[in-house]
XYZ file of C-alpha atoms in Angstrom:
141
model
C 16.434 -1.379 -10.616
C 15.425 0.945 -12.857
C 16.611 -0.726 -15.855
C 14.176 -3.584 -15.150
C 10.998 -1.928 -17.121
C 9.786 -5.072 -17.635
C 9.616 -6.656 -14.636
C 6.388 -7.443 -13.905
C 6.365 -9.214 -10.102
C 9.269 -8.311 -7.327
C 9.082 -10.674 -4.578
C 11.660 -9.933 -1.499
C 9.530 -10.948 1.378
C 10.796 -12.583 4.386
C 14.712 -11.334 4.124
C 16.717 -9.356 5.725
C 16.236 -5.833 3.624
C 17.055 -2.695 5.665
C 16.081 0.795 4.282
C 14.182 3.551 2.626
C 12.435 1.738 -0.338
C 14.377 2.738 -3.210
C 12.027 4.950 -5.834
C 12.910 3.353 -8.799
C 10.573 1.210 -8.009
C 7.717 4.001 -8.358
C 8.726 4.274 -12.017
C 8.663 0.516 -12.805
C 5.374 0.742 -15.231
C 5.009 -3.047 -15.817
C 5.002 -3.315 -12.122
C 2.231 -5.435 -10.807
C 3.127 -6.946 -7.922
C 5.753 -5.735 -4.925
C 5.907 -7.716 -1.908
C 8.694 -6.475 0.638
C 7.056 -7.823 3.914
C 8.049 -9.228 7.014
C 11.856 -8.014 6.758
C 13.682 -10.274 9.606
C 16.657 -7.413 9.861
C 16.426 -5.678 12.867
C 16.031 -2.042 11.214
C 13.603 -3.547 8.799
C 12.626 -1.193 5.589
C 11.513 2.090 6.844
C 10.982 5.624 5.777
C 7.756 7.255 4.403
C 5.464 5.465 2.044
C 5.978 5.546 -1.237
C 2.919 6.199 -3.674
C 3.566 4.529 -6.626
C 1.311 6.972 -8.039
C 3.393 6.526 -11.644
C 3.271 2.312 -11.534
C -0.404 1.506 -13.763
C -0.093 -1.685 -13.207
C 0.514 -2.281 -9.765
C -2.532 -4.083 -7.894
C -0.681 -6.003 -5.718
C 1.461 -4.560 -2.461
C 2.508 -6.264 0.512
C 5.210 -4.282 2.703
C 3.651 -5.288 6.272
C 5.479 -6.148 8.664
C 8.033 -3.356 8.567
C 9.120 0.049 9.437
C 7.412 2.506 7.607
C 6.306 5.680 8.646
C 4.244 8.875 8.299
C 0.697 9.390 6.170
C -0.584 7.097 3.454
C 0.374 9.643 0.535
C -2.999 10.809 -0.944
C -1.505 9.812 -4.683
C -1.443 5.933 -3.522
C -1.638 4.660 -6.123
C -2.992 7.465 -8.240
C -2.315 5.780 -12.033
C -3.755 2.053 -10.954
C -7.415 1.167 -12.917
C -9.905 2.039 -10.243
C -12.316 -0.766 -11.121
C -9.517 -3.404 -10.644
C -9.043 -5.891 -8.033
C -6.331 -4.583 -5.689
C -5.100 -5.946 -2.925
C -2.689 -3.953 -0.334
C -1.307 -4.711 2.977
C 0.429 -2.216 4.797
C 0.364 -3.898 8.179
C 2.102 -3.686 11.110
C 4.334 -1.046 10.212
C 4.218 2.710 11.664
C 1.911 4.849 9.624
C 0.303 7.397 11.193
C -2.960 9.537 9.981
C -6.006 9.554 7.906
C -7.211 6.784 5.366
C -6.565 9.336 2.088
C -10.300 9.909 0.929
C -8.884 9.140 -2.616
C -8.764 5.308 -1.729
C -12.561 5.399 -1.827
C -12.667 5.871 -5.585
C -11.240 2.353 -6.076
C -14.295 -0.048 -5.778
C -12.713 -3.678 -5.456
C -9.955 -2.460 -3.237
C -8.995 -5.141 -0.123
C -6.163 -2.906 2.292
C -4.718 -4.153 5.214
C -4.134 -1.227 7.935
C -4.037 -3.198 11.028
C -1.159 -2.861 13.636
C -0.691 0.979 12.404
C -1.508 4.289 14.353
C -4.079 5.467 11.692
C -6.131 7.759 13.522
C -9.472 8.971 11.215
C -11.191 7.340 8.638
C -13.384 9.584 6.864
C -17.410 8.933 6.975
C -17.224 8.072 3.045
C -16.104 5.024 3.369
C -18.596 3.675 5.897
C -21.647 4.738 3.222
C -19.348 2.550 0.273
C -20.996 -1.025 0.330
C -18.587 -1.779 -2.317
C -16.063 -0.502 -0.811
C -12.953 -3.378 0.653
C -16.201 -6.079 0.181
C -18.576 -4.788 2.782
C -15.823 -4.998 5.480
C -16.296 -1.650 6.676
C -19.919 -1.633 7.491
C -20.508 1.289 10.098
C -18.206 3.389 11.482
C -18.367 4.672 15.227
C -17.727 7.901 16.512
């Protein structure tokens, strides 16, 4: 894979990949799409999430629907433009923790956290307007 340093999109959804997400993938600079979702294996991709905190280019991820586990790394995805549109979905996997505050200094960013055990989101985001278009317009106690 990390021969491929062109490669620009990397679609593998819907098959029956098993295992830690391999990290050339992180070092794929022309990298601007990844979708690995909805793995029909029964072990499904798992491990920690990477952050692709060396891919530039990357504003598109889609690895719901899986096994991953642990925090949202706080680098995720460091090196991206923060005024582009990105789009993330991180569904229905296992990841546990905070919303990294970092995430807030992207302004067009639309992530997709449902079905995890995220357990704080930090009071920033709820005074962001901007922030995932609107969506998160008060946050309770």
């Amino acid at each position: 894979l990390g021969s491929l340093t062109h490669l620009t999109t990397l679609a593998l959804d819907e098959n029956k990949l098993s295992g830690y997400i391999p990290t050339e993938l992180e070092q794929l600079n022309s990298l601007a799409e990844l979708n690995l979702s909805g793995q029909r294996s029964r072990k499904r991709i798992r491990g920690p999430q990477p952050s692709f905190s060396s891919s530039p280019n990357l504003i598109g991820v889609s690895i719901g629907g899986n096994n991953l586990e642990g925090p949202i790394p706080p680098d995720f995805p460091q090196d991206v433009d923060h005024n582009m549109d990105i789009k993330i979905d991180l569904s229905f996997n296992m990841l546990a923790g905070a919303v990294p505050l970092t995430l807030d200094a992207f302004t067009k960013l639309d992530i997709n956290l449902v079905g995890n055990v995220i357990d704080e989101l930090d009071y920033t985001f709820c005074d962001d307007d901007e922030w995932m278009a609107g969506a998160v317009q008060r946050c309770d106690s």
